[in-house]
Tab-separated table of C-alpha atoms and ligand atoms in Angstrom:
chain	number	residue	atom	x	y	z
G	1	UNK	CA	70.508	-108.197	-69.430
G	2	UNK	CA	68.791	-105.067	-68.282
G	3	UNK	CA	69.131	-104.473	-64.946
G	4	UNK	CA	65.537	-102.281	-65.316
G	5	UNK	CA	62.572	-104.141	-64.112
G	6	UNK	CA	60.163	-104.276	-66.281
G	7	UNK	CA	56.869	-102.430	-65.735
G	8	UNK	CA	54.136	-102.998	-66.817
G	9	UNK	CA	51.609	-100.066	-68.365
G	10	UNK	CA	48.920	-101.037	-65.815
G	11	UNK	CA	51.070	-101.458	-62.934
G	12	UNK	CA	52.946	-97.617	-63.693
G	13	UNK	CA	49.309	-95.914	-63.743
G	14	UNK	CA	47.504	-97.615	-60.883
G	15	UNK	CA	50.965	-96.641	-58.268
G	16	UNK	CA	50.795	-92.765	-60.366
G	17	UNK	CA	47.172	-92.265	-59.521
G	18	UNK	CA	48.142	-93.408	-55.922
G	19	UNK	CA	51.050	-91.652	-55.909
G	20	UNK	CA	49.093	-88.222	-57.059
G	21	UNK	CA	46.249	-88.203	-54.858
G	22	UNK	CA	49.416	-88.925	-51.882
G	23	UNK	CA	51.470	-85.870	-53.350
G	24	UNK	CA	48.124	-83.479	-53.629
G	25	UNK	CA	46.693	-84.543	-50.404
G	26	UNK	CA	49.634	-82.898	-48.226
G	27	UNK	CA	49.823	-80.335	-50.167
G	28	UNK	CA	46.089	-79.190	-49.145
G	29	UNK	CA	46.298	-76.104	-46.810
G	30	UNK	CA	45.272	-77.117	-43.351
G	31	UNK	CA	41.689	-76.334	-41.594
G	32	UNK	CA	43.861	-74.140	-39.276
G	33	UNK	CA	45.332	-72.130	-42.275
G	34	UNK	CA	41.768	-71.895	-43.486
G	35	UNK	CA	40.139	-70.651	-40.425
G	36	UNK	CA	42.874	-68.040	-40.171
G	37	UNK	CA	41.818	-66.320	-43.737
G	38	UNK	CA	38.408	-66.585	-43.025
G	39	UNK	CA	38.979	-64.535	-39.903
G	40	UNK	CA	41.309	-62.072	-42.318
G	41	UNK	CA	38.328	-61.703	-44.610
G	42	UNK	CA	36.269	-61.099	-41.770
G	43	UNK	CA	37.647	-57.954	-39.878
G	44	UNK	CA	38.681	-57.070	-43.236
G	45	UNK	CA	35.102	-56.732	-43.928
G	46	UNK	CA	34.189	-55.099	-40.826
G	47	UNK	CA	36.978	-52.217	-41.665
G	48	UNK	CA	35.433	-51.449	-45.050
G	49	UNK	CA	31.775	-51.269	-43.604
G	50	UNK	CA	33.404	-48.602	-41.791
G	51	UNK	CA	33.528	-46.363	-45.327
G	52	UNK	CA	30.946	-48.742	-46.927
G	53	UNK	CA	28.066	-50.155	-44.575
G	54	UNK	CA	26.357	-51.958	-47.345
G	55	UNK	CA	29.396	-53.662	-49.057
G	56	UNK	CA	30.145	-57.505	-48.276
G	57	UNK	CA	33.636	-59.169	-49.129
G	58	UNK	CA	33.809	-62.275	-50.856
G	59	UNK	CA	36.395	-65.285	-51.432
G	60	UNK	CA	37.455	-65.845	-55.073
G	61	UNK	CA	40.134	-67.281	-56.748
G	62	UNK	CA	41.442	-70.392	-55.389
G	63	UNK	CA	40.573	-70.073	-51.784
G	64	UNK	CA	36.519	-70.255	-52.973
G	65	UNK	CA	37.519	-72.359	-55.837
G	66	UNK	CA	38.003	-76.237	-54.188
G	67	UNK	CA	42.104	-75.416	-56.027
G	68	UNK	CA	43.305	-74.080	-53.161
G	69	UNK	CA	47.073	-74.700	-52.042
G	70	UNK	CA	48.949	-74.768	-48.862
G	71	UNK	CA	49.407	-70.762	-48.421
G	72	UNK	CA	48.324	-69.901	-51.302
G	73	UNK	CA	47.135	-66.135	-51.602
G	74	UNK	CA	43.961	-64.965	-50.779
G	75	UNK	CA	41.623	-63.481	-53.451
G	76	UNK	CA	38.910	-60.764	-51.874
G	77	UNK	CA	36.017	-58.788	-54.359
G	78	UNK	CA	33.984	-56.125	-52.178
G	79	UNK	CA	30.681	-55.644	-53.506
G	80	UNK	CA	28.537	-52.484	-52.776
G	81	UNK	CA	24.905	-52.569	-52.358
G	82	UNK	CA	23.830	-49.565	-52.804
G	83	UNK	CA	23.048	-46.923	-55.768
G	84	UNK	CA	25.938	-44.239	-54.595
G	85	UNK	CA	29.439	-45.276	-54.401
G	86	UNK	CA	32.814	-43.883	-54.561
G	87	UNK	CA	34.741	-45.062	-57.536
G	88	UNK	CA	36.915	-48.189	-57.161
G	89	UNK	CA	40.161	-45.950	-57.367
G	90	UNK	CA	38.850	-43.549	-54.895
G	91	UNK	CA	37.719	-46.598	-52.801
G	92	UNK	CA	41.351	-48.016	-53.397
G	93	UNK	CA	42.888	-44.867	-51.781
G	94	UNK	CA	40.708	-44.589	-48.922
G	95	UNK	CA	40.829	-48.127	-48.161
G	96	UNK	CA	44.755	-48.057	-47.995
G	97	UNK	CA	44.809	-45.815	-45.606
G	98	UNK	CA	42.620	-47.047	-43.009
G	99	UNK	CA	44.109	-50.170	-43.397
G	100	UNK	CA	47.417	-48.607	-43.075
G	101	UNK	CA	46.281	-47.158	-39.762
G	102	UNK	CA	44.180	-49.714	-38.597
G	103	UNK	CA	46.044	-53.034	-38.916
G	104	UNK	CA	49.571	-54.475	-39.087
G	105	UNK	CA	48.982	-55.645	-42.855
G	106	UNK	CA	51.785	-54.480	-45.495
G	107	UNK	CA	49.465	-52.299	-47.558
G	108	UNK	CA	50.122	-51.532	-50.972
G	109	UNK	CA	46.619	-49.391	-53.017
G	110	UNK	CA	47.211	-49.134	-56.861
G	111	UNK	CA	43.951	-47.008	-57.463
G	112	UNK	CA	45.438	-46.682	-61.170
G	113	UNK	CA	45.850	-50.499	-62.410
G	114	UNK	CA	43.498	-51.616	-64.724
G	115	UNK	CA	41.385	-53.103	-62.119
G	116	UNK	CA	41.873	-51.463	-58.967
G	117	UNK	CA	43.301	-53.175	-56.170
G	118	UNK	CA	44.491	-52.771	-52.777
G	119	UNK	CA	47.616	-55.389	-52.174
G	120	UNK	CA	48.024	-56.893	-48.635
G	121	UNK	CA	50.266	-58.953	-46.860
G	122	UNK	CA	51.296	-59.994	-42.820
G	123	UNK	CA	54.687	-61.366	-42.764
G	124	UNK	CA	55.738	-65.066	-41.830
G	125	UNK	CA	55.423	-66.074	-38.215
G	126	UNK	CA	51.961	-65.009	-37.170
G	127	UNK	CA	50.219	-68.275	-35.233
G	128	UNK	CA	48.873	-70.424	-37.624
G	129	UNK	CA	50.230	-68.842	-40.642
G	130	UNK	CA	53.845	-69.869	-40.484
G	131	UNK	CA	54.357	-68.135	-44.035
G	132	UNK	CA	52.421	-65.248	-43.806
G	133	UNK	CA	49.720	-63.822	-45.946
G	134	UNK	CA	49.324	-62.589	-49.202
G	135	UNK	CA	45.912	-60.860	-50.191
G	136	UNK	CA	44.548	-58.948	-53.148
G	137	UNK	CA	41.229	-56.564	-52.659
G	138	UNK	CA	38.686	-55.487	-55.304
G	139	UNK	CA	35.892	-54.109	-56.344
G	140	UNK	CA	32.952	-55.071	-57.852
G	141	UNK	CA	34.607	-57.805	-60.117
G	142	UNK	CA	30.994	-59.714	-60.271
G	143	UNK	CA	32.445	-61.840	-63.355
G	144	UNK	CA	35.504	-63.007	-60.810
G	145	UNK	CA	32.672	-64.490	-58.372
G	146	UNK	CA	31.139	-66.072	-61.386
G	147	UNK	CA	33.869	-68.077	-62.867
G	148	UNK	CA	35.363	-69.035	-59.534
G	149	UNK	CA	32.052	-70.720	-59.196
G	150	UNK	CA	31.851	-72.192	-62.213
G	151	UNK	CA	35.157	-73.751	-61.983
G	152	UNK	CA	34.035	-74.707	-58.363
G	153	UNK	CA	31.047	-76.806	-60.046
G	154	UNK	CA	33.349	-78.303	-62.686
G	155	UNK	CA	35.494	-79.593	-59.438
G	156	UNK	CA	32.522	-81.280	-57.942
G	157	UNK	CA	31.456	-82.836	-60.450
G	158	UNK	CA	33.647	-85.024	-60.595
G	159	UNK	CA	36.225	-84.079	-57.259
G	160	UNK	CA	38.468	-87.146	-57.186
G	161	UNK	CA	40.022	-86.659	-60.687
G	162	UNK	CA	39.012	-82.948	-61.485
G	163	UNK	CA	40.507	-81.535	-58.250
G	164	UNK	CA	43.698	-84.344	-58.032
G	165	UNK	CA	44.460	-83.191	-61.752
G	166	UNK	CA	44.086	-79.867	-61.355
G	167	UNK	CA	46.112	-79.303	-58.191
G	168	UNK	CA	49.104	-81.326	-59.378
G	169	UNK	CA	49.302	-78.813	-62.568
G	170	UNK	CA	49.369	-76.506	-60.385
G	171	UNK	CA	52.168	-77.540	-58.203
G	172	UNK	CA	53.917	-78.741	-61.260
G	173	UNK	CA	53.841	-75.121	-63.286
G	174	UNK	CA	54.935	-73.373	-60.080
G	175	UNK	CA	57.939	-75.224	-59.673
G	176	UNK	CA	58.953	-75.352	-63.209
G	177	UNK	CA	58.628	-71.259	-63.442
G	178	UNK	CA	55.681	-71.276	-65.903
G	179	UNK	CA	52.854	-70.221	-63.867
G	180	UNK	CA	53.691	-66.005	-64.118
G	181	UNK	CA	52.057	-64.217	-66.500
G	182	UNK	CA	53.965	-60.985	-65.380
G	183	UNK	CA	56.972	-62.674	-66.773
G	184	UNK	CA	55.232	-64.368	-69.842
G	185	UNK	CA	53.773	-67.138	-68.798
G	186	UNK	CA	50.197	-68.715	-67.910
G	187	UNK	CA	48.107	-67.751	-64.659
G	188	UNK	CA	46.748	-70.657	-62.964
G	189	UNK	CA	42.922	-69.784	-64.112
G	190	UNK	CA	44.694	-70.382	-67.336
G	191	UNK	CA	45.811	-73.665	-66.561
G	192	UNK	CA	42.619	-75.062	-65.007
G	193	UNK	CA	41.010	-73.740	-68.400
G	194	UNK	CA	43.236	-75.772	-70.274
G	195	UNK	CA	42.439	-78.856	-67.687
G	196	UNK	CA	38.773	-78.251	-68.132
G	197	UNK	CA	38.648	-78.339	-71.652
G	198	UNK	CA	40.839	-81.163	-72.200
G	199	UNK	CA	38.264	-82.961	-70.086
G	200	UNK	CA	34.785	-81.345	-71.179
G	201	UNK	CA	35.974	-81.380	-75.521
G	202	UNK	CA	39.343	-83.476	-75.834
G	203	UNK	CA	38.988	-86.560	-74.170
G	204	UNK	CA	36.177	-89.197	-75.690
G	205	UNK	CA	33.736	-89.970	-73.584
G	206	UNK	CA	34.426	-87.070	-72.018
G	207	UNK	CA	35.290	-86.701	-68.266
G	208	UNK	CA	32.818	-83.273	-67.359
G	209	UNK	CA	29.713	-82.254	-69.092
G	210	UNK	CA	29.777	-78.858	-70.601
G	211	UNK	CA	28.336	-77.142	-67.536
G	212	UNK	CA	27.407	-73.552	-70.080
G	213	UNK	CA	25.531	-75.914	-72.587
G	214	UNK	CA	23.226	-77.611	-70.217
G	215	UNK	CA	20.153	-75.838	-70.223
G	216	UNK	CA	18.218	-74.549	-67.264
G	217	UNK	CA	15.264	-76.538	-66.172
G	218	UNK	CA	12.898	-74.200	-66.022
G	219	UNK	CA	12.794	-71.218	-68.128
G	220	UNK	CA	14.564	-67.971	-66.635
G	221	UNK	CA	14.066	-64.516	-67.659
G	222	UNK	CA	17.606	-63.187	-69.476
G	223	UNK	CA	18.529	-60.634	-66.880
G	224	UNK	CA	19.288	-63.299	-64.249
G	225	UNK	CA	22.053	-64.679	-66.426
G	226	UNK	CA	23.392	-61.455	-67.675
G	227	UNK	CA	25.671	-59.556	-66.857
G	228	UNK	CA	26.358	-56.302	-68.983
G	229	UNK	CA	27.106	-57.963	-72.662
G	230	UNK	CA	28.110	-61.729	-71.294
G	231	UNK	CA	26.275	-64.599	-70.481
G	232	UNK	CA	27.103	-66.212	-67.324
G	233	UNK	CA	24.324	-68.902	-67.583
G	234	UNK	CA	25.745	-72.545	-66.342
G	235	UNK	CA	24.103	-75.288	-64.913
G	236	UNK	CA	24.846	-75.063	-61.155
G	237	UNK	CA	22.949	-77.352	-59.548
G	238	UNK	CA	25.125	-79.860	-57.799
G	239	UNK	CA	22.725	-82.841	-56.662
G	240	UNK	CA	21.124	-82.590	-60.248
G	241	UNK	CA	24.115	-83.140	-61.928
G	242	UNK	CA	25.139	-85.908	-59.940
G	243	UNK	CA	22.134	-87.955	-60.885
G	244	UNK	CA	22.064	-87.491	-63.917
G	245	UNK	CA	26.152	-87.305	-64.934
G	246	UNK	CA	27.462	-90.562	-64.904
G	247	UNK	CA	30.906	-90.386	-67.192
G	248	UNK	CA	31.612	-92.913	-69.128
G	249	UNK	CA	35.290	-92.612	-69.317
G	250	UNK	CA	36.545	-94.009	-66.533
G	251	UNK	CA	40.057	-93.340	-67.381
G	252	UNK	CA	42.235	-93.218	-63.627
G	253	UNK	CA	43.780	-89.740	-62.917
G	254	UNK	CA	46.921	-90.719	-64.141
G	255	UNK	CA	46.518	-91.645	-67.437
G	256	UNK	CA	44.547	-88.634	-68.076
G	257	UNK	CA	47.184	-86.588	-66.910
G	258	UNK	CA	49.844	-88.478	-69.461
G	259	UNK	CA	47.187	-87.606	-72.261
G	260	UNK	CA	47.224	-83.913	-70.755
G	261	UNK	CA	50.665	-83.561	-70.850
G	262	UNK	CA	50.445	-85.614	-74.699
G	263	UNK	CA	47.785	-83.602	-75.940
G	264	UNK	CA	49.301	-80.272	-75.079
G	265	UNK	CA	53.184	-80.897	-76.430
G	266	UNK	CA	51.639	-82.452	-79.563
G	267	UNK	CA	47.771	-82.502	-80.642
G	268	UNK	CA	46.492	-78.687	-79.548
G	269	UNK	CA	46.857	-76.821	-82.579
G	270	UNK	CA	48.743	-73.514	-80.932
G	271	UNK	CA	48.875	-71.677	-84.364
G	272	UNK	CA	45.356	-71.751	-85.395
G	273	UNK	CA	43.019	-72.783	-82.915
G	274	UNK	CA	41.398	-71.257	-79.515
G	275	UNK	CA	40.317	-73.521	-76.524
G	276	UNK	CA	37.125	-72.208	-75.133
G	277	UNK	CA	35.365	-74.622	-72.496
G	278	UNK	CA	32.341	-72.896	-73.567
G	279	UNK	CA	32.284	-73.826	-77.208
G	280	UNK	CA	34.830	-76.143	-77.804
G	281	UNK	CA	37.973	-75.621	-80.754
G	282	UNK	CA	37.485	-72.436	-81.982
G	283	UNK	CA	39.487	-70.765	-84.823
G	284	UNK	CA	41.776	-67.378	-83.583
G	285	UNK	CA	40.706	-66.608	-87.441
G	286	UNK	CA	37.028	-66.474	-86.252
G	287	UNK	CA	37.452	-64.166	-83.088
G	288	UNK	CA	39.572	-61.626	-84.823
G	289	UNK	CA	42.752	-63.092	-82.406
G	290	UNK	CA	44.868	-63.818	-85.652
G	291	UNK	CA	47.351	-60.696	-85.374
G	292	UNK	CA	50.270	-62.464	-85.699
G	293	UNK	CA	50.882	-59.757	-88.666
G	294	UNK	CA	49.909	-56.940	-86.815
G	295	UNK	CA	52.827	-54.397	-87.318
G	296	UNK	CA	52.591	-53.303	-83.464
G	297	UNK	CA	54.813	-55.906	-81.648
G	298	UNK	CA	52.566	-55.491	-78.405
G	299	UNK	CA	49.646	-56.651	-80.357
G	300	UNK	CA	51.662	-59.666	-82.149
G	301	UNK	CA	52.470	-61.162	-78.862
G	302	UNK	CA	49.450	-61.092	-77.248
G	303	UNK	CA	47.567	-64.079	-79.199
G	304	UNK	CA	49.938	-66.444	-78.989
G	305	UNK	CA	47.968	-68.982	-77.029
G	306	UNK	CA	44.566	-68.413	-77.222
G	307	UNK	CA	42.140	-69.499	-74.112
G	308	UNK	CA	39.000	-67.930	-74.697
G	309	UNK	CA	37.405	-66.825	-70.803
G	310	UNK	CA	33.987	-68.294	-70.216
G	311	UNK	CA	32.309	-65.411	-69.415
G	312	UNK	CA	34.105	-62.556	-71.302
G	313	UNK	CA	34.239	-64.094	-74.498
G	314	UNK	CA	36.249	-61.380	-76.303
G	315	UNK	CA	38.988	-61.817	-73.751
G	316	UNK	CA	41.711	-64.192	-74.092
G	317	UNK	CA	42.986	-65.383	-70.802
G	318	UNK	CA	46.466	-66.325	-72.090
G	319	UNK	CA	47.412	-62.933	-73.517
G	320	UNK	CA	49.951	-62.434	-71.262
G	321	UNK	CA	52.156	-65.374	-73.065
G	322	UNK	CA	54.640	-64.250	-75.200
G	323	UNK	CA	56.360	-66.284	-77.457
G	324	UNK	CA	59.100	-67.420	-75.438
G	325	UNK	CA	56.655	-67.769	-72.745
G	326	UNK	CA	55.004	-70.164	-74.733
G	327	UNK	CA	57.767	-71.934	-76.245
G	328	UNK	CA	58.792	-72.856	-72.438
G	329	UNK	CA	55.372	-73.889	-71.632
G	330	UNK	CA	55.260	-76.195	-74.400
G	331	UNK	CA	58.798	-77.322	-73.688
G	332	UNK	CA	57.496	-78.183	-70.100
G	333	UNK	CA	54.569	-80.037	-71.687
G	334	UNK	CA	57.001	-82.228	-73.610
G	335	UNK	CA	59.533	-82.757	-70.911
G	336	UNK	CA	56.861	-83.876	-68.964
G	337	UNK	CA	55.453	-86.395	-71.476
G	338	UNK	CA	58.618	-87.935	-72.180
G	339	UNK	CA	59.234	-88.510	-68.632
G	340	UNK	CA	55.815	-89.735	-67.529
G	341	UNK	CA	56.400	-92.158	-71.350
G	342	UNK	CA	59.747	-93.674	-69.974
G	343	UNK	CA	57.688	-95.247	-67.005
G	344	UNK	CA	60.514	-95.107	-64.030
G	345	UNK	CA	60.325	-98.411	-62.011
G	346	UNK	CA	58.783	-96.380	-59.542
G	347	UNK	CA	55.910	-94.078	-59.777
G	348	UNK	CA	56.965	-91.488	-57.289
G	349	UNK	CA	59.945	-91.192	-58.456
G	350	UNK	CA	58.354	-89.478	-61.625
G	351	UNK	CA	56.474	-87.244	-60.049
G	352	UNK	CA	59.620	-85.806	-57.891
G	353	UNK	CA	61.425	-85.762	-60.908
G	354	UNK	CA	58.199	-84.103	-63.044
G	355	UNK	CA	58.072	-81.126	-60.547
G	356	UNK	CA	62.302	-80.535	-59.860
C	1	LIG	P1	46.643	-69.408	-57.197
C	1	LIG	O1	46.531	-67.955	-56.814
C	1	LIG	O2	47.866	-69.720	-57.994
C	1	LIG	O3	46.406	-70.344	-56.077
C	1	LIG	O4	45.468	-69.722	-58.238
C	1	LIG	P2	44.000	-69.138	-58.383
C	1	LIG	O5	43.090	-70.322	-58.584
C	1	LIG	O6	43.636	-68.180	-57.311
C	1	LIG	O7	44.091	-68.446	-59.786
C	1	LIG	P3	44.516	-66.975	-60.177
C	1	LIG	O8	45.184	-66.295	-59.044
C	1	LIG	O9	45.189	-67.104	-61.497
C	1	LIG	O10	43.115	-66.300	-60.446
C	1	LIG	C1	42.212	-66.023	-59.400
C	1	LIG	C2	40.848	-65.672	-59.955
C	1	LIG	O11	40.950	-64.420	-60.626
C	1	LIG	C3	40.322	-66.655	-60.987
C	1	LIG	O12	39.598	-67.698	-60.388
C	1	LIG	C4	39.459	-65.777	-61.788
C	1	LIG	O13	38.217	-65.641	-61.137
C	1	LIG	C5	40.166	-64.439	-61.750
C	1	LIG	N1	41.076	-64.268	-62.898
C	1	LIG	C6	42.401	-64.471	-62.926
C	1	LIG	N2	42.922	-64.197	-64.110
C	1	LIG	C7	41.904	-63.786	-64.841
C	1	LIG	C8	41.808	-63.357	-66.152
C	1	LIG	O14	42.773	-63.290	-66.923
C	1	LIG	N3	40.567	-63.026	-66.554
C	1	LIG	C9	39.493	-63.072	-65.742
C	1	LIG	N4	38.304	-62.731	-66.212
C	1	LIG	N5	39.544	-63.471	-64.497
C	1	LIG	C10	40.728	-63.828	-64.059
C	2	LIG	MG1	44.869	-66.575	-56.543
């Protein structure tokens, strides 16, 4: 007889939801780590009102986003009030150097990237942040601020499962080596896209409400929730929601995240289809994303997973995948399913073995 107890579909899920909130939970970063960055970002900010006196830095990225890992790096956008400003390049170059001079940061300006950044970083050992600091500066990147706090809504609407879910992916890409879109993979604002529109369009009753879809409740006038060309209208109003948002699905965390890991290896339609959170399935045909023929092999690779950004609609988040890249990614997915499908006797066991 099998020496393999046998257990039972209930029993695996209940111990995997425990056993994910367990695994996320110390892997939050610690209210030391946090006060630390927030004192970065401040005398950061005090430095460039030295060149700027009307300019503010802000949080973005995960740090501001609620998906925010133990030393994770920190995402800064400067914002200028005011009608005359230096470019962000110039800004870039001028800001390096006083940095350079004025603190012990590793400073690295690339005034010629396609959005301007200055790069920072404090090696390992400084109290409090025993692996040092990693920190990326821009400018004016208004639609940055807006998605992070989109995504931030999406987390509290529904924290226990939204946040569990999408920290674990997180975790879980990083260690597998698919979370690098320098090298071909997917960024981790790609992955939480995926996450959130598995939950908002996939799954039925779904998990989140489509936060771009519910409208405002009173009437505003259209330059509040433009920007440029894109509509950044959502519904952001927390207490509101959490009146009136009741799911109905009240799948635990770990069987959604089986179906994740399912739905991506088998059901999402990579060839043909886009995931936008804002609109649901859309077709690459439709956005003009099908160049899969396009004799300029630059161009072919970009569309080969298609995540339409919720803001910048014409941009597709995952064109950094190539199609190795993706071939991995969807490799990962499977591995994962089959793994999480052969139930090991214990749950925790599946998780170490998920994220080796
Ligand atoms: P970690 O750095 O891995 O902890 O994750 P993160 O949540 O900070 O995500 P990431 O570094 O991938 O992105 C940080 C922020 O930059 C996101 O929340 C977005 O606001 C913005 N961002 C990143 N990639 C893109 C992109 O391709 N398009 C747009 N519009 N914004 C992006
Ligand atoms: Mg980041």
């Amino acid at each position: 007889p099998s020496i393999r107890r046998h257990v039972s579909k209930h029993q695996f899920v209940v111990e995997l939801s425990q056993c994910l909130f367990d695994f996320v939970v110390q892997l939050l970063p610690t209210p030391e780590e946090l006060a630390v960055k927030e004192d970065v970002r401040k005398l950061l900010e005090k430095l460039i009102r030295t060149i700027e006196p009307n300019s503010r830095l802000l949080s973005f990225g995960s740090t501001a986003n609620g998906f925010s890992l133990r030393n994770s790096d920190m995402d800064l956008c400067c914002l200028i009030d005011s009608e005359e400003r230096l470019s962000a390049s110039d800004l870039v170059t001028i800001l390096g150097d006083l940095l350079e001079r004025e603190t012990k940061f590793k400073v690295k300006p690339l005034p010629h990237a396609r959005i301007p950044i200055v790069k920072l970083s404090l090696d390992p050992s400084s109290p409090g942040l025993p692996h040092g600091i990693a920190c990326d500066i821009g400018f004016e990147n208004r639609l940055a601020l807006e998605n992070t706090r989109l995504l931030m809504c999406y987390a509290m609407v529904d924290p226990a499962r939204v946040r569990t879910l999408v920290l674990f992916l997180k975790v879980w890409s990083k260690r597998r080596k698919i979370n690098s879109p320098y090298e071909g993979t997917l960024s981790s604002y790609g992955y939480v896209l995926l996450v959130i529109y598995f939950l908002v369009h996939v799954k039925n009753p779904p998990v989140l409400p489509n936060l771009q879809q519910i409208p405002p409740l009173r009437p505003i006038p259209r330059d509040e929730y433009y920007m440029g060309d894109h509509n950044v209208w959502f519904f952001d109003d927390i207490d509101v929601l959490r009146q009136r948002w009741q799911s109905s699905n009240t799948e635990s965390v770990a069987e959604l995240l089986i179906d994740f890991f399912r739905y991506y290896s088998r059901d999402f339609l990579y060839n043909s289809g886009v995931a936008s959170i804002r609109a649901g399935l859309l077709q690459k045909e439709s956005k003009g994303w099908q160049n899969q023929s396009d004799s300029r092999p630059d161009l072919r690779e970009r569309n080969r997973l298609c995540i339409e950004d919720p803001f910048e609609t014409d941009y597709n988040v995952a064109r950094c995948v190539t199609k190795d890249g993706l071939y991995t990614i969807r490799g990962e997915f499977m591995r994962a399913s089959r793994i999480l499908a052969s139930r090991p006797e214990r749950a925790l066991l599946a998780l170490t073995q998920l994220c080796e």
